[in-house]
Amino acid sequence: MVETPEQLHQVSGTQTSPSYFQHPMTSSTKAGEEPPNIVSPLTNAHSRSPPQDGTKAALPSHLCCPICLEVMVEPVTTVCGHTYDKSCLEDFFASCSAPPSCPICRTSIQLPIPKVSVLLRDMIGEKLPKESRVRTAQLGIQRKQRRMHRIMHDLEVSTINREEVSQLLAEILATISEADTPDVQACAVHALSQMLSTSERLISDVIHAGTLRILLKLVTTGGLEVQEACMHALSSIACGTNEHRDAMLEAGVAEALIKTFTARQQPGVGASAGSDNYGEGFSRINLCTRVVSTLSNLAQGSNACRVRIVRAGAVKPLVALLGHASMSVLEGAASALGNIACGDDVCREEIINQGALQPLVALLHSGTNEARGAAASAIGNMSCGSDARRRKVVESGAVKSLVELLASGSEISCDARARVAGAMLNMAAGSDEFRAELIGAGALRVLVHLLIQPATSSHAQAANVLLNIACGNNKYRQAVIDAGAVPVLVSQLITGSSDAKNTSAGALWCLAAGTDLHRDKVVQAGALPPLIALLSSDSIEAQISAAGALWNIAAGSDEVRKQILRAGGLPALIRVVQTSGSTSAKARAADAIRNIACGDLACRYAVVEAGALPALVGVLRSHVRSPERYHEAVLGVTMVDALCCIMAGNSFLTNLVQEAGAVEPVLQLLGARTSDECGLACSDAVCCFASGQSTEREVLVRAGAVPILTKLLEEDPLSEIRHRSADALSSIAIDPRGCTSQLLQANALKPMLAMLTSQETVLDCKLRLAETLANLAKASLRFKNMMVQLSVPSRLLEAAKNETNLRLKAAFRTVVAALPYSEEGKSGPAAAVPVNVRFCNYLDSLQLEDRQLDPPPSPNGKQITRDTRS
C-alpha cells in the first residue's frame, strides 16, 4: 500500500520526498513441512527394515516379495514365472541402467510391467489377520509414496507421464475412501500430503481429481487422527496459487474449518459447555494447529479469499485462540489474523472489533520468538491505511510494547525484529501524530542501534521506519538527525545488503527534503560517494532512491551542487538517464540534473560540458512518440524542465539546446498537452526559445510553433498557460517579417486581442501583447486592415477606461497610433470624430506625464488637432 509522496518546492530547484510504503506481512506454514510419524520417501527399496509384526512368518515365502522380503501388496508375475511386488519391481528397474530383466533369472522383460494379479492379491488378503492387513495396507501406501517420489525425482515435470500420475492419485483416493480402519485412512492422507510437499505442481491434479470433496467429508466425519491428516493435506493445498485457494473456498473449506472449531469444543478448566472459549475447548493441539495453519495459508490469497474467510466467521475463534495454552496454536492464530489483516478495511475492522489488539499486545511480552513476530505482523497489518485504526493501536499500548521488544536486542530473533520494525513502519506511514508517538516512545534510538548491529535482516526495515518518520515535517527530520541516524545510514550504503542500501538511500532522500542545514548534514556525513556509486547498481529501486537523494541534495546551495560535480555525480546521473530500464529512475536522475542546473552559470556550463544535452533530448524524443501514455508524458515533462533550467535566459545555452534538437519534441509534447504540468513546462521552454536571437525564433516558426501557441491562447483552460503562450507569441512577433504569414494563417490576431482586453490577463502580458500588436500594425498593411475590421481602436478605448495603469493606457495608444484613420458610423456628433482622435483626447484628459507621444496621423498625412472633448 502506497502513501502519497510529499512534494516540496524551493526557489533554487524542485525537490520531493519519496513515497513511503506499507508492507502487509504474510506468514504461513511451508508446503514442505512433514507431518509427525510419517515415513519419508525412500529412493532405494533395499534400505527398508523387515516387518516387525510377524507377517512374513504367517505366510509362505512365495507370497512375499523376493526384493523387499515383505508381503506383496500388488503382486505381478513376469514372463519367466517369478512374482514380485509391483512397486519393488519398478524401483529395481529404475535403479538399473541395463535393459529390464528379472532380478532372479535375468530373463529379459518387456515394459510395461504386467498388471496386478487380482487372484493372488485377494488370496494374500484372506490369509492375513486384521492387524497384518492394516500393516500391509500401510506398506502399500508407503510404496505409492516411493512411486510418486521416483516419478518426480527421475523425470522433468514437463515430461511426466500424466496418465501414471492420475492413476496413482486415483489409487490413493480410492484407498482413502475405501479403507476399513482410521489408521489406514490417516496413513493414506499423509501419503497424499507428502506427494503435495514433493511438488506444488501436483496441487492442480489433486484438486481436479476430486480430492477436496473427499477430504472435507473426512474433516466432518472422521476421527482425530484422520482429521489431523486431512488438515495437513488441506494446508499443503492452500500453499499453492490463488486459483487453488479460490477452489478451496468454493468447495466450502473455510466453513468446514469453522465447524471443526465448534465440533471439537469441549469444556475445559474455567470453561463451561457451550461457551465460546475455543482456546480451552480444543483437546487436540495438533489438530488445532493444523486448522489455524490452513486458515493462515488460505488468507495468503486474494482479498476476496480473506473477505470470504471473515464472512465464514473465522475471526472470532481465531481471536479466542490467542488465549490458548499452546504456543504453536498461539503462533498459528496470530499468523492467520495477520494474513487476514492483509486484506481490505473490512477485514481489519472485524479483527479489531473482535478484540484482537489486547491479546496480541500481550503476546509481544510473553510469547516465543515466532509468536512475537506473528503478533507484531498482525498489529502492523491492522495499522495499514487508516489513522483511526492506528489510533486504536496506540491506545492499546502497542507502540510502547513494540519499542520495548525491539530494544530487548538478542532476546528475540532477527525475523522477529524485522517484523516488529515492519509494524513500526506502518505506524510511521500515518500522520505526524503517530510519528510523534514513535519518537516519544524512544523508537529512534532503538532503530539507530539496530542499524549498528552486524549483518541482520532487519536493517532494511529499520531504515524504512526512519524513512517514513523523515517524510514528516522538518521537526521530525531534525529528530532523526539528532538521533545520529545519518552516519549510520551512510554506513549502510557502503556495507549493507541490497535492500538495506535501497531503503537507506530512501531515508537520506527524505532527510534531504528539509532545509539546507539538513542537506549539509547529509553531505558532511559522506553520503555523496556511496550514493553516486549506487547509481550504477543493477537494482532499479536502488537507482531510483539514489537519484532521488541526489535530486533533493542538489536543491541546496551552489557549494553543495559543486560538491556533487566534484564527486563525479553528473556522469553517473547522465548514464542513468541514457541506460536505465526504469522510467522513474530516468526521471529522478533528470530531476537531479535539473536542480544542479538551477545553480549559477558555472553549474549550468558544467551540465552542458558533461554531455547532458544529448542525453536529455534523446530521452525526450523517444518518449514523446506516445504522449498519451501517462508515464512517458511525465518523463518527457521532466526532461523539458531540465532543459528550461539549463537555458534560463542565456542565449548561448539556449542556442545549444536548440542545436541539440529539442524544439520539435517540445512542440510535439506541447501540442499533446497531456496535463497542466506538461503545458506549463513546454510553454516555458518555448518562451526560452523565443527569447533568443532571430535565427532561433525562425527555427520555432518553421517547426510549427505559431498554430500550437494560438490554439493554447484561445482554448486552454489554465490562465497561466495562456499567459505563457501569449508571451511566446509576442517574442516571436518582435520581428513580424518572418512570421506574418503564419500568424495570419493561424488567425492569431483575434485571440491576442481578446487576451489583451481581458480583465484576467496580468499587466506584463498585456504590455507585451500591446507592443506586439503595434509591431504587427507597423509591419503589415494586412494586419492594419484586420485590426480595423476587428474594431481595435474602439475596443481598446473601452478597455482603457477600465484600466488604472497609465503605462498600459499609453501602450494602448501606441497600438491605435499605428492604425489608419477610420470612422465608425455617422449617427451622431461624437461618432463623426475618428476613434483615433477620441482615444488621444481621452489620454490627454488623464494628464499623462509623457507628453511627447506623437498623435495619430491624419488620412492626408497632416497632423490632427486634438479635440478637447472627452
Coordinates of N, CA and C in Angstrom, one line a residue, residues 131-303:
E131 N -4.8 -57.2 12.0 CA -3.7 -56.3 12.3 C -2.7 -56.3 11.1
S132 N -2.4 -57.5 10.6 CA -1.4 -57.6 9.5 C -2.0 -56.9 8.2
R133 N -3.3 -57.0 8.0 CA -3.9 -56.3 6.8 C -3.7 -54.8 6.9
V134 N -3.8 -54.3 8.2 CA -3.6 -52.8 8.3 C -2.2 -52.5 8.0
R135 N -1.3 -53.3 8.5 CA 0.2 -53.1 8.3 C 0.5 -53.2 6.8
T136 N -0.1 -54.2 6.1 CA 0.1 -54.4 4.7 C -0.4 -53.2 3.9
A137 N -1.6 -52.7 4.3 CA -2.2 -51.5 3.6 C -1.3 -50.3 3.8
Q138 N -0.7 -50.2 5.0 CA 0.2 -49.1 5.2 C 1.5 -49.2 4.3
L139 N 2.0 -50.5 4.2 CA 3.1 -50.7 3.4 C 2.8 -50.3 1.9
G140 N 1.6 -50.7 1.5 CA 1.2 -50.3 0.1 C 1.1 -48.8 -0.1
I141 N 0.7 -48.1 0.9 CA 0.6 -46.7 0.8 C 2.0 -46.1 0.7
Q142 N 3.0 -46.6 1.5 CA 4.3 -46.2 1.5 C 5.0 -46.5 0.1
R143 N 4.6 -47.6 -0.4 CA 5.2 -47.9 -1.7 C 4.6 -46.9 -2.8
K144 N 3.4 -46.5 -2.7 CA 2.8 -45.5 -3.6 C 3.6 -44.2 -3.4
Q145 N 4.0 -43.9 -2.1 CA 4.8 -42.7 -1.9 C 6.1 -42.8 -2.6
R146 N 6.7 -43.9 -2.5 CA 8.0 -44.1 -3.2 C 7.8 -44.0 -4.7
R147 N 6.7 -44.5 -5.2 CA 6.5 -44.5 -6.6 C 6.3 -43.1 -7.1
M148 N 5.6 -42.2 -6.4 CA 5.4 -40.8 -6.7 C 6.8 -40.1 -6.6
H149 N 7.5 -40.4 -5.6 CA 8.8 -39.8 -5.4 C 9.7 -40.1 -6.6
R150 N 9.7 -41.4 -7.1 CA 10.5 -41.7 -8.2 C 10.1 -41.0 -9.5
I151 N 8.8 -40.8 -9.6 CA 8.3 -40.1 -10.8 C 8.8 -38.7 -10.8
M152 N 8.7 -38.0 -9.6 CA 9.1 -36.6 -9.6 C 10.6 -36.4 -9.6
H153 N 11.3 -37.4 -9.0 CA 12.8 -37.3 -8.9 C 13.5 -37.6 -10.2
D154 N 13.0 -38.6 -10.9 CA 13.8 -39.1 -12.1 C 13.4 -38.4 -13.4
L155 N 12.2 -37.8 -13.4 CA 11.7 -37.1 -14.7 C 11.5 -35.7 -14.5
E156 N 11.8 -34.9 -15.6 CA 11.4 -33.5 -15.5 C 9.9 -33.4 -15.5
V157 N 9.4 -32.3 -14.8 CA 8.0 -32.1 -14.7 C 7.3 -32.0 -16.0
S158 N 8.0 -31.4 -17.0 CA 7.4 -31.2 -18.3 C 7.2 -32.6 -19.1
T159 N 7.9 -33.6 -18.6 CA 7.9 -34.9 -19.3 C 7.2 -36.0 -18.5
I160 N 6.5 -35.6 -17.4 CA 5.9 -36.6 -16.6 C 4.8 -37.3 -17.3
N161 N 4.7 -38.6 -17.1 CA 3.6 -39.3 -17.7 C 2.3 -39.0 -16.9
R162 N 1.5 -38.1 -17.5 CA 0.3 -37.6 -16.7 C -0.7 -38.7 -16.4
E163 N -0.7 -39.7 -17.3 CA -1.6 -40.9 -17.0 C -1.2 -41.6 -15.8
E164 N 0.1 -41.8 -15.6 CA 0.7 -42.5 -14.5 C 0.4 -41.7 -13.2
V165 N 0.5 -40.4 -13.2 CA 0.2 -39.6 -12.1 C -1.2 -39.7 -11.7
S166 N -2.1 -39.6 -12.7 CA -3.5 -39.7 -12.5 C -3.9 -41.0 -11.9
Q167 N -3.3 -42.1 -12.4 CA -3.6 -43.4 -11.9 C -3.2 -43.5 -10.4
L168 N -2.0 -43.0 -10.1 CA -1.6 -43.1 -8.7 C -2.5 -42.3 -7.8
L169 N -2.9 -41.1 -8.2 CA -3.8 -40.3 -7.4 C -5.1 -41.0 -7.2
A170 N -5.6 -41.7 -8.2 CA -6.9 -42.4 -8.1 C -6.7 -43.6 -7.1
E171 N -5.6 -44.2 -7.2 CA -5.4 -45.3 -6.2 C -5.3 -44.8 -4.8
I172 N -4.6 -43.8 -4.5 CA -4.6 -43.2 -3.2 C -5.9 -42.8 -2.7
L173 N -6.7 -42.0 -3.6 CA -8.0 -41.6 -3.2 C -8.9 -42.8 -2.9
A174 N -8.8 -43.8 -3.7 CA -9.6 -45.0 -3.5 C -9.3 -45.6 -2.2
T175 N -8.0 -45.6 -1.8 CA -7.6 -46.2 -0.5 C -8.2 -45.3 0.6
I176 N -8.2 -44.0 0.5 CA -8.8 -43.1 1.5 C -10.2 -43.4 1.6
S177 N -10.9 -43.5 0.5 CA -12.4 -43.7 0.6 C -12.8 -45.1 1.1
E178 N -12.1 -46.1 0.7 CA -12.5 -47.5 1.0 C -11.8 -48.1 2.2
A179 N -10.9 -47.4 2.8 CA -10.2 -48.0 3.9 C -11.2 -48.4 5.1
D180 N -10.9 -49.6 5.7 CA -11.9 -50.0 6.7 C -11.4 -49.6 8.1
T181 N -10.3 -49.0 8.2 CA -9.8 -48.5 9.6 C -9.3 -47.1 9.5
P182 N -9.4 -46.3 10.6 CA -8.9 -44.9 10.6 C -7.4 -44.9 10.4
D183 N -6.7 -45.9 10.9 CA -5.2 -45.8 10.7 C -4.8 -45.8 9.2
V184 N -5.5 -46.7 8.5 CA -5.2 -46.8 7.0 C -5.6 -45.5 6.3
Q185 N -6.7 -44.9 6.7 CA -7.2 -43.6 6.1 C -6.2 -42.5 6.4
A186 N -5.8 -42.5 7.7 CA -4.8 -41.4 8.1 C -3.5 -41.6 7.3
C187 N -3.0 -42.8 7.2 CA -1.8 -43.1 6.5 C -1.9 -42.7 5.0
A188 N -3.0 -43.0 4.4 CA -3.2 -42.6 3.0 C -3.2 -41.1 2.8
V189 N -3.9 -40.4 3.7 CA -4.0 -39.0 3.6 C -2.6 -38.4 3.8
H190 N -1.8 -38.9 4.8 CA -0.5 -38.4 5.0 C 0.4 -38.6 3.7
A191 N 0.2 -39.8 3.1 CA 0.9 -40.0 1.8 C 0.5 -39.0 0.8
L192 N -0.8 -38.6 0.7 CA -1.2 -37.5 -0.2 C -0.5 -36.2 0.1
S193 N -0.4 -35.9 1.4 CA 0.3 -34.7 1.8 C 1.7 -34.7 1.4
Q194 N 2.4 -35.8 1.6 CA 3.8 -35.9 1.2 C 4.0 -35.7 -0.3
M195 N 3.0 -36.2 -1.1 CA 3.1 -36.0 -2.5 C 3.0 -34.5 -2.9
L196 N 2.1 -33.8 -2.1 CA 2.0 -32.4 -2.4 C 3.2 -31.6 -1.9
S197 N 3.9 -32.1 -0.9 CA 5.1 -31.5 -0.4 C 6.2 -31.7 -1.4
T198 N 6.2 -32.8 -2.2 CA 7.2 -33.0 -3.2 C 7.2 -32.0 -4.3
S199 N 6.0 -31.6 -4.7 CA 5.9 -30.6 -5.8 C 4.5 -29.9 -5.8
E200 N 4.6 -28.6 -5.7 CA 3.3 -27.8 -5.7 C 2.6 -28.0 -7.1
R201 N 3.3 -28.4 -8.1 CA 2.6 -28.6 -9.4 C 1.6 -29.7 -9.4
L202 N 1.7 -30.6 -8.4 CA 0.7 -31.6 -8.3 C -0.7 -31.2 -7.8
I203 N -0.7 -29.9 -7.2 CA -1.9 -29.5 -6.5 C -3.1 -29.4 -7.5
S204 N -2.8 -28.9 -8.7 CA -3.9 -28.9 -9.6 C -4.5 -30.3 -9.9
D205 N -3.6 -31.2 -10.1 CA -4.0 -32.6 -10.4 C -4.9 -33.1 -9.2
V206 N -4.4 -32.8 -8.0 CA -5.1 -33.3 -6.8 C -6.5 -32.7 -6.7
I207 N -6.6 -31.4 -7.0 CA -7.9 -30.7 -7.0 C -8.8 -31.3 -8.0
H208 N -8.3 -31.4 -9.3 CA -9.2 -31.9 -10.4 C -9.6 -33.4 -10.1
A209 N -8.9 -34.1 -9.3 CA -9.2 -35.5 -9.0 C -10.4 -35.6 -8.0
G210 N -10.9 -34.5 -7.5 CA -12.0 -34.5 -6.6 C -11.5 -34.7 -5.2
T211 N -10.3 -34.4 -4.9 CA -9.8 -34.6 -3.5 C -10.4 -33.8 -2.5
L212 N -10.8 -32.5 -2.8 CA -11.3 -31.6 -1.8 C -12.6 -32.2 -1.2
R213 N -13.4 -32.7 -2.0 CA -14.7 -33.3 -1.6 C -14.5 -34.4 -0.6
I214 N -13.5 -35.3 -0.9 CA -13.2 -36.4 0.0 C -12.7 -35.9 1.3
L215 N -11.7 -35.0 1.3 CA -11.1 -34.5 2.5 C -12.1 -33.8 3.4
L216 N -13.0 -33.0 2.8 CA -13.9 -32.3 3.6 C -14.9 -33.2 4.3
K217 N -15.2 -34.3 3.6 CA -16.1 -35.3 4.2 C -15.4 -35.9 5.4
L218 N -14.2 -36.2 5.3 CA -13.4 -36.8 6.4 C -13.2 -35.8 7.6
V219 N -13.1 -34.5 7.2 CA -12.9 -33.5 8.2 C -14.1 -33.4 9.1
T220 N -15.3 -33.6 8.6 CA -16.6 -33.5 9.4 C -17.0 -34.8 10.0
T221 N -16.5 -36.0 9.5 CA -17.0 -37.3 10.0 C -15.9 -38.1 10.6
G222 N -14.6 -37.8 10.3 CA -13.5 -38.7 10.7 C -13.1 -38.5 12.2
G223 N -12.3 -39.4 12.6 CA -11.7 -39.2 14.0 C -10.6 -38.2 14.0
L224 N -10.0 -38.1 15.2 CA -9.0 -37.0 15.4 C -7.8 -37.3 14.5
E225 N -7.3 -38.5 14.4 CA -6.1 -38.8 13.6 C -6.4 -38.5 12.1
V226 N -7.6 -38.9 11.6 CA -8.0 -38.6 10.2 C -8.1 -37.1 10.0
Q227 N -8.8 -36.5 10.9 CA -9.0 -35.0 10.8 C -7.6 -34.3 10.7
E228 N -6.7 -34.7 11.6 CA -5.4 -34.0 11.6 C -4.7 -34.3 10.3
A229 N -4.8 -35.5 9.8 CA -4.1 -35.8 8.5 C -4.8 -35.0 7.3
C230 N -6.1 -34.9 7.4 CA -6.8 -34.1 6.3 C -6.4 -32.6 6.4
M231 N -6.3 -32.1 7.6 CA -5.9 -30.7 7.8 C -4.5 -30.4 7.2
H232 N -3.7 -31.4 7.4 CA -2.3 -31.2 6.9 C -2.3 -31.2 5.4
A233 N -3.2 -32.1 4.8 CA -3.3 -32.1 3.3 C -3.9 -30.8 2.8
L234 N -4.9 -30.3 3.5 CA -5.6 -29.0 3.1 C -4.6 -27.9 3.2
S235 N -3.8 -27.9 4.3 CA -2.8 -26.8 4.5 C -1.8 -26.8 3.3
S236 N -1.4 -28.0 2.9 CA -0.4 -28.1 1.8 C -1.1 -27.6 0.5
I237 N -2.3 -27.9 0.3 CA -3.0 -27.4 -1.0 C -3.1 -25.9 -0.9
A238 N -3.4 -25.4 0.3 CA -3.5 -23.9 0.4 C -2.2 -23.2 0.2
C239 N -1.1 -23.9 0.2 CA 0.2 -23.3 -0.1 C 0.4 -23.1 -1.6
G240 N -0.6 -23.4 -2.4 CA -0.5 -23.3 -3.9 C -0.7 -21.9 -4.3
T241 N -1.4 -21.7 -5.5 CA -1.6 -20.4 -6.1 C -3.0 -19.9 -5.6
N242 N -3.3 -18.7 -6.0 CA -4.6 -18.1 -5.7 C -5.7 -18.9 -6.3
E243 N -5.5 -19.5 -7.5 CA -6.5 -20.3 -8.1 C -6.9 -21.5 -7.2
H244 N -5.8 -22.1 -6.7 CA -6.0 -23.2 -5.8 C -6.8 -22.8 -4.5
R245 N -6.5 -21.7 -4.0 CA -7.2 -21.2 -2.8 C -8.6 -20.9 -3.1
D246 N -8.8 -20.3 -4.3 CA -10.2 -20.0 -4.7 C -11.0 -21.3 -4.8
A247 N -10.4 -22.3 -5.4 CA -11.1 -23.6 -5.5 C -11.5 -24.1 -4.1
M248 N -10.5 -24.0 -3.2 CA -10.8 -24.5 -1.8 C -12.0 -23.8 -1.2
L249 N -12.0 -22.4 -1.4 CA -13.1 -21.7 -0.8 C -14.4 -22.0 -1.4
E250 N -14.4 -22.2 -2.7 CA -15.6 -22.5 -3.5 C -16.1 -23.9 -3.0
A251 N -15.2 -24.8 -2.6 CA -15.6 -26.1 -2.1 C -16.1 -26.1 -0.7
G252 N -16.0 -24.9 0.0 CA -16.5 -24.8 1.4 C -15.5 -25.1 2.4
V253 N -14.2 -25.0 2.2 CA -13.2 -25.3 3.1 C -13.3 -24.4 4.4
A254 N -13.4 -23.1 4.2 CA -13.5 -22.2 5.3 C -14.6 -22.5 6.3
E255 N -15.8 -22.8 5.7 CA -16.9 -23.2 6.6 C -16.6 -24.5 7.3
A256 N -16.0 -25.4 6.6 CA -15.7 -26.7 7.3 C -14.7 -26.5 8.4
L257 N -13.8 -25.7 8.2 CA -12.8 -25.4 9.3 C -13.4 -24.8 10.5
I258 N -14.4 -23.9 10.3 CA -15.1 -23.3 11.5 C -15.9 -24.3 12.2
K259 N -16.5 -25.2 11.4 CA -17.3 -26.3 12.0 C -16.4 -27.2 12.9
T260 N -15.2 -27.4 12.4 CA -14.3 -28.2 13.2 C -14.0 -27.5 14.5
F261 N -13.8 -26.2 14.5 CA -13.6 -25.5 15.8 C -14.8 -25.8 16.7
T262 N -16.0 -25.7 16.2 CA -17.2 -25.9 17.1 C -17.3 -27.3 17.5
A263 N -17.1 -28.2 16.6 CA -17.3 -29.7 16.9 C -16.3 -30.2 18.0
R264 N -15.1 -29.7 17.9 CA -14.1 -30.1 18.9 C -14.1 -29.3 20.1
Q265 N -15.0 -28.4 20.3 CA -15.0 -27.6 21.5 C -15.5 -28.5 22.7
Q266 N -14.7 -28.5 23.7 CA -15.0 -29.3 24.9 C -14.8 -28.4 26.1
P267 N -15.7 -28.6 27.1 CA -15.5 -27.7 28.3 C -14.2 -28.1 29.0
G268 N -13.4 -27.1 29.3 CA -12.1 -27.3 30.0 C -12.1 -26.6 31.3
V269 N -10.9 -26.3 31.8 CA -10.8 -25.6 33.0 C -11.2 -24.2 32.9
G270 N -12.2 -23.8 33.6 CA -12.7 -22.5 33.6 C -13.6 -22.2 32.4
A271 N -14.0 -23.3 31.6 CA -14.9 -23.1 30.5 C -16.1 -24.0 30.6
S272 N -17.2 -23.6 30.4 CA -18.4 -24.4 30.5 C -18.8 -24.9 29.1
A273 N -19.6 -25.9 29.1 CA -20.0 -26.5 27.8 C -20.9 -25.4 27.1
G274 N -20.6 -25.3 25.8 CA -21.4 -24.4 25.0 C -20.8 -23.0 25.1
S275 N -19.7 -22.8 25.8 CA -19.1 -21.4 25.8 C -18.3 -21.2 24.6
D276 N -17.8 -20.0 24.4 CA -17.1 -19.6 23.2 C -15.6 -19.7 23.5
N277 N -15.2 -20.3 24.5 CA -13.7 -20.4 24.9 C -13.1 -21.5 24.0
Y278 N -12.8 -21.2 22.8 CA -12.2 -22.2 21.9 C -10.8 -22.6 22.4
G279 N -10.1 -21.6 22.9 CA -8.8 -21.9 23.4 C -8.7 -23.0 24.4
E280 N -9.6 -23.0 25.3 CA -9.6 -24.1 26.3 C -10.3 -25.3 25.8
G281 N -11.2 -25.2 24.9 CA -12.1 -26.2 24.4 C -11.4 -27.3 23.5
F282 N -10.3 -26.9 22.8 CA -9.7 -27.8 21.9 C -8.9 -28.8 22.7
S283 N -9.2 -30.1 22.5 CA -8.5 -31.1 23.3 C -7.3 -31.7 22.6
R284 N -7.2 -31.4 21.2 CA -6.1 -31.9 20.4 C -5.3 -30.8 19.8
I285 N -4.1 -30.6 20.4 CA -3.3 -29.4 20.0 C -2.9 -29.5 18.5
N286 N -2.5 -30.7 18.1 CA -2.0 -30.9 16.7 C -3.1 -30.5 15.7
L287 N -4.4 -31.0 16.0 CA -5.5 -30.7 15.1 C -5.7 -29.2 15.1
C288 N -5.7 -28.6 16.3 CA -5.9 -27.1 16.3 C -4.9 -26.4 15.5
T289 N -3.6 -26.8 15.7 CA -2.5 -26.2 14.9 C -2.7 -26.3 13.4
R290 N -3.2 -27.5 13.0 CA -3.4 -27.7 11.6 C -4.5 -26.8 11.0
V291 N -5.6 -26.6 11.8 CA -6.7 -25.8 11.4 C -6.3 -24.4 11.2
V292 N -5.6 -23.8 12.2 CA -5.2 -22.4 12.1 C -4.1 -22.2 11.0
S293 N -3.3 -23.3 10.8 CA -2.3 -23.2 9.7 C -3.0 -23.2 8.3
T294 N -4.0 -24.0 8.2 CA -4.8 -24.0 6.9 C -5.4 -22.6 6.7
L295 N -6.1 -22.1 7.7 CA -6.7 -20.7 7.6 C -5.6 -19.7 7.2
S296 N -4.4 -19.8 7.9 CA -3.4 -18.8 7.6 C -2.9 -18.9 6.1
N297 N -2.8 -20.1 5.6 CA -2.4 -20.3 4.2 C -3.5 -19.8 3.3
L298 N -4.7 -20.1 3.6 CA -5.8 -19.6 2.8 C -5.8 -18.1 2.7
A299 N -5.5 -17.4 3.8 CA -5.5 -16.0 3.9 C -4.4 -15.3 3.1
Q300 N -3.5 -16.1 2.6 CA -2.4 -15.6 1.7 C -2.9 -15.3 0.3
G301 N -4.2 -15.7 0.0 CA -4.7 -15.5 -1.3 C -5.1 -14.0 -1.6
S302 N -6.1 -13.9 -2.4 CA -6.6 -12.6 -2.8 C -7.4 -12.0 -1.7
N303 N -7.8 -10.7 -1.9 CA -8.6 -10.0 -0.9 C -10.0 -10.7 -0.8

